[in-house]
Amino acid sequence: MDAAGTETWASDDPFEVLFDNAPCGFLSTDVDGTITRVNATLAAWTGRSSEELVGHCRFVDLLSPGGRIYHETHYAPLLRMQGAVSEIAFELLAADGTRRPVLVSARTRAGPDGTPAGTITSVFDMTDRQRYEQELLRARRRAEQFAGRLGLLEQVVADLAAVPALEQVRAVVTGAGATAFGADVSVLQLRDDEGAGASLWPRDPDVRGGEVVVVSGPGATARFPRLVDLLDAGEAGTVVVVPLSVRGQTTGVLAARFDAARTFDGDELALLRTLGRQAGQAVERAQLFEQQRDVSTTLQRSLLPHVMPEDARYRLATLYRPAVDALEVGGDWYDAFSLDRHSVVVVVGDVVGRGLHAAAAMGQLRSAIRALAAVDPEPSTVLWHLDRFVDAVPAARTATLVYGVVDLQDGVLRYACAGHPPPVLLDERGARLLWDGRSAPLGARFGPAVRAQAEERLRPGSRLLLYTDGLVERRDRPLAERIDTLAAEVGSAAGIPLDALLDPLVDAMLRGVRRRDDVCVLCFAHAEQPTFTWRVDQAPGSPLSDMRHRLAEWLDAQTVPRPDRDGAVLAASEAVANSVEHGYPGGRPAFVQVQASVDHGVLRLRIEDHGTWKPTPSGRHRGRGLHLIRRLMDDVTVDAGAGPVTSGTVVNMRRRLSVAEGR
Amino acid sequence: MSELAWQRVTQTDGVHTVALHGELDFSASPRLAAEIESAVGEAQAVVLDITDVTFIDSAGVRLLDRLAEVYAPRGALRVVVDDEGPVRFTLRLCGFPAELLETSRDAAVKAVAPR
């Protein structure tokens, strides 16, 4: 064998020197795999001398257990089959048990007769390279994680920018603690929060300075006892407190609990700090937004009428709902007012645009309509004057409105729509749209010289719905279709009590509508329930017994509970007595009319006379009657018409029945 | 049936008992007040039985008030009225003193009778 004479090779042979001292290992084996030659480098790696190896060991014996298996199952068969293998990774197991990662290449060696005579193998040390690769891998994993968190943070920032309200901001920020960092529980506490606030991080210099604090175990309880309590954190885990900072001020904290103790590297801490700053800004923005929204909503509501007329012959329901994310006051309004004893005006309108200009124009229009209607309530006349009015109030030009005046004696509605969506009329025949009486918006140059108006007789129990276009506008549907949908919704709400009508109706219309506008709705319910009417045409001194008996009978028929019935009869009697006794001091025949209605558990009385009202003409006696009335009824208004047009007195009173009636 | 009427029932030991029936409202009371006042004259005590009165308004209460002004300070007035019903309701509402009310005429007479 050629291996036999290894030792005899002269050490000064340059090839020998190269062979032994090459920076890689070499070995040759015979057909059995027994090592026949090995260089010094490889021998050193194995921790054995070449004498120990040559003729005694096989290459496979130098490998780690896993390597040996791989050698038998893959390496050796492959080598046999292909005659060569290259760069197979193995671990050398040294005599002292240390391992060395290596790359092995080999090829078979043929004898002089051409039959396999053994193998020649080269072994390269991979220690440094593997460390490098592993570091590379670790770095990559960290980079991926960081990028992932950064991506989540970017998402959080985007989410924060998209949500205006504070509650939404809270949800996004606490959600980020869990999704980006795997917190088990996270809470957001703001300085201004009620009950807790800044006491949760009492004078902690780090938190106040905007630094993220990571504490584990008992240290956390000692430092943030109330936060730990809030998080329900045990001693085993880690608590992270991320200050929300705005311009160097800590306005709150995001506190998170990690049930398994963990540490945070510099990158993670940097991300948490960024999260805190972003959240701080978002919270400030949200608080500001809500403040502004409150201001504009308050302003808008203050511009709408606070007192609606009360009358036994009709009822009113109104609704104003501001746009979801509107910061500026809108120009929508509704109004209703009694014109005289027997007519009432209802208006819904919409000034173009938002902001104070629109709101101011709306207020002016509302006042103008009241003033104009008092002089001449005809719809076309009122609109004609408004056209002139808006010349002086540019912000009110092209406002749209629907105006209606109802004669309460015959139920005739006269109305006009100036560029406004049509009212919906609901009676026992169903719901329909009042498309007549239409003309252009206020002050429109293309408008006709004479304004159109139309007439409709309101049947007993009918309802008239006026609204602004915010109720029907929807970008993905034609307006005409939406108006029809509204009519259908009103029709299907026929049996619903007036008090419970508008909110669900508006909810139904706005379902799925994004970025909706302001909505104003007014519903006029005409004589919903049968009304009691009685005239006392008699001279002072006659008994009112007849009126009392008939009213009591009528109230019985409405199933009004006895105490309410007796109270109402007494109140009506007192009011009529006042009218007869004091309204006609000259002893003229009295005209006194009593009207009563019962609707959804509310009893209304209306006493009208044509005499003169003197609150306390003869000292305390008259006052006692009124005092009694006020004790009997929940609400009493005395309208002593002192003008030249109206004379006499109307007393309107209302009482909620002690047991709500089904009707 | 609703027209107010009154009658003197008894007059013993200076106690005048007067019973009313019908509806005691503003139209009846001024006239009635004068009548009753002259009828009881110099009575030492008055029992006013309004058990059969079906309605009373503030003017009716005023009439009771005038009688109370004269007789109540010396404990010489009782009003007989049912415990329930619209009349009692109105008296309660007007704050008419409950100690002047009795539910039976006998009790009322006993309460004001001189000892």
PDB file of C-alpha atoms in Angstrom, chain A residues 540-546 548-549 562-563 565-567 569-570 573-574 576-577 580-581 620-622 624-625 627-628 631-632 655, chain B residues 1-3 23-28 30-31 54-63 65 69 85-87 89-90 92-95:
ATOM      1  CA  PRO A 540    -121.982  84.377  34.111  1.00  0.00           C
ATOM      2  CA  GLY A 541    -123.558  82.687  37.070  1.00  0.00           C
ATOM      3  CA  SER A 542    -124.778  79.569  35.243  1.00  0.00           C
ATOM      4  CA  PRO A 543    -123.512  76.222  36.392  1.00  0.00           C
ATOM      5  CA  LEU A 544    -120.807  74.470  34.423  1.00  0.00           C
ATOM      6  CA  SER A 545    -122.182  71.158  35.419  1.00  0.00           C
ATOM      7  CA  ASP A 546    -123.028  70.132  31.866  1.00  0.00           C
ATOM      8  CA  ARG A 548    -118.060  68.786  33.506  1.00  0.00           C
ATOM      9  CA  HIS A 549    -120.330  65.811  32.986  1.00  0.00           C
ATOM     10  CA  ARG A 562    -110.268  58.222  37.578  1.00  0.00           C
ATOM     11  CA  PRO A 563    -107.863  60.506  39.474  1.00  0.00           C
ATOM     12  CA  ARG A 565    -110.204  62.352  34.983  1.00  0.00           C
ATOM     13  CA  ASP A 566    -111.313  64.155  38.143  1.00  0.00           C
ATOM     14  CA  GLY A 567    -108.243  66.355  38.064  1.00  0.00           C
ATOM     15  CA  VAL A 569    -112.502  68.053  35.041  1.00  0.00           C
ATOM     16  CA  LEU A 570    -111.615  70.251  37.988  1.00  0.00           C
ATOM     17  CA  SER A 573    -113.938  73.843  35.398  1.00  0.00           C
ATOM     18  CA  GLU A 574    -111.608  76.255  37.159  1.00  0.00           C
ATOM     19  CA  VAL A 576    -113.853  78.113  32.475  1.00  0.00           C
ATOM     20  CA  ALA A 577    -114.998  79.648  35.745  1.00  0.00           C
ATOM     21  CA  VAL A 580    -116.848  83.402  32.750  1.00  0.00           C
ATOM     22  CA  GLU A 581    -116.361  85.204  36.008  1.00  0.00           C
ATOM     23  CA  ARG A 620    -106.076  86.175  45.716  1.00  0.00           C
ATOM     24  CA  HIS A 621    -109.252  84.397  44.660  1.00  0.00           C
ATOM     25  CA  ARG A 622    -108.500  84.217  40.986  1.00  0.00           C
ATOM     26  CA  ARG A 624    -106.164  80.402  43.820  1.00  0.00           C
ATOM     27  CA  GLY A 625    -108.014  78.961  40.803  1.00  0.00           C
ATOM     28  CA  HIS A 627    -102.837  77.839  41.520  1.00  0.00           C
ATOM     29  CA  LEU A 628    -105.145  74.873  41.669  1.00  0.00           C
ATOM     30  CA  ARG A 631    -101.188  71.741  40.833  1.00  0.00           C
ATOM     31  CA  LEU A 632    -103.508  69.590  38.773  1.00  0.00           C
ATOM     32  CA  ARG A 655    -100.974  66.206  32.200  1.00  0.00           C
TER      33      ARG A 655
ATOM     34  CA  MET B   1    -129.899  66.717  39.658  1.00  0.00           C
ATOM     35  CA  SER B   2    -126.734  68.703  39.628  1.00  0.00           C
ATOM     36  CA  GLU B   3    -128.314  71.908  40.905  1.00  0.00           C
ATOM     37  CA  GLU B  23    -122.282  70.531  42.679  1.00  0.00           C
ATOM     38  CA  LEU B  24    -120.539  73.221  44.665  1.00  0.00           C
ATOM     39  CA  ASP B  25    -118.892  75.451  42.077  1.00  0.00           C
ATOM     40  CA  PHE B  26    -118.228  79.122  41.633  1.00  0.00           C
ATOM     41  CA  SER B  27    -121.688  79.839  40.245  1.00  0.00           C
ATOM     42  CA  ALA B  28    -123.418  78.538  43.334  1.00  0.00           C
ATOM     43  CA  PRO B  30    -121.462  83.273  46.461  1.00  0.00           C
ATOM     44  CA  ARG B  31    -125.217  82.962  46.781  1.00  0.00           C
ATOM     45  CA  THR B  54    -120.452  65.510  43.796  1.00  0.00           C
ATOM     46  CA  PHE B  55    -118.144  68.320  42.746  1.00  0.00           C
ATOM     47  CA  ILE B  56    -116.360  71.164  44.428  1.00  0.00           C
ATOM     48  CA  ASP B  57    -114.094  73.773  42.890  1.00  0.00           C
ATOM     49  CA  SER B  58    -111.856  76.445  44.347  1.00  0.00           C
ATOM     50  CA  ALA B  59    -114.826  78.748  44.873  1.00  0.00           C
ATOM     51  CA  GLY B  60    -116.499  75.997  46.914  1.00  0.00           C
ATOM     52  CA  VAL B  61    -113.380  75.609  48.977  1.00  0.00           C
ATOM     53  CA  ARG B  62    -113.427  79.359  49.495  1.00  0.00           C
ATOM     54  CA  LEU B  63    -116.884  79.045  51.014  1.00  0.00           C
ATOM     55  CA  ASP B  65    -112.700  78.746  54.151  1.00  0.00           C
ATOM     56  CA  GLU B  69    -112.391  81.627  59.481  1.00  0.00           C
ATOM     57  CA  GLY B  85    -113.770  60.745  45.631  1.00  0.00           C
ATOM     58  CA  PRO B  86    -113.303  63.986  43.742  1.00  0.00           C
ATOM     59  CA  VAL B  87    -114.508  66.259  46.568  1.00  0.00           C
ATOM     60  CA  PHE B  89    -109.421  65.050  46.350  1.00  0.00           C
ATOM     61  CA  THR B  90    -110.019  68.761  45.771  1.00  0.00           C
ATOM     62  CA  ARG B  92    -106.698  67.707  49.870  1.00  0.00           C
ATOM     63  CA  LEU B  93    -105.315  69.538  46.858  1.00  0.00           C
ATOM     64  CA  CYS B  94    -106.267  72.898  48.334  1.00  0.00           C
ATOM     65  CA  GLY B  95    -104.708  71.972  51.662  1.00  0.00           C
TER      66      GLY B  95
END
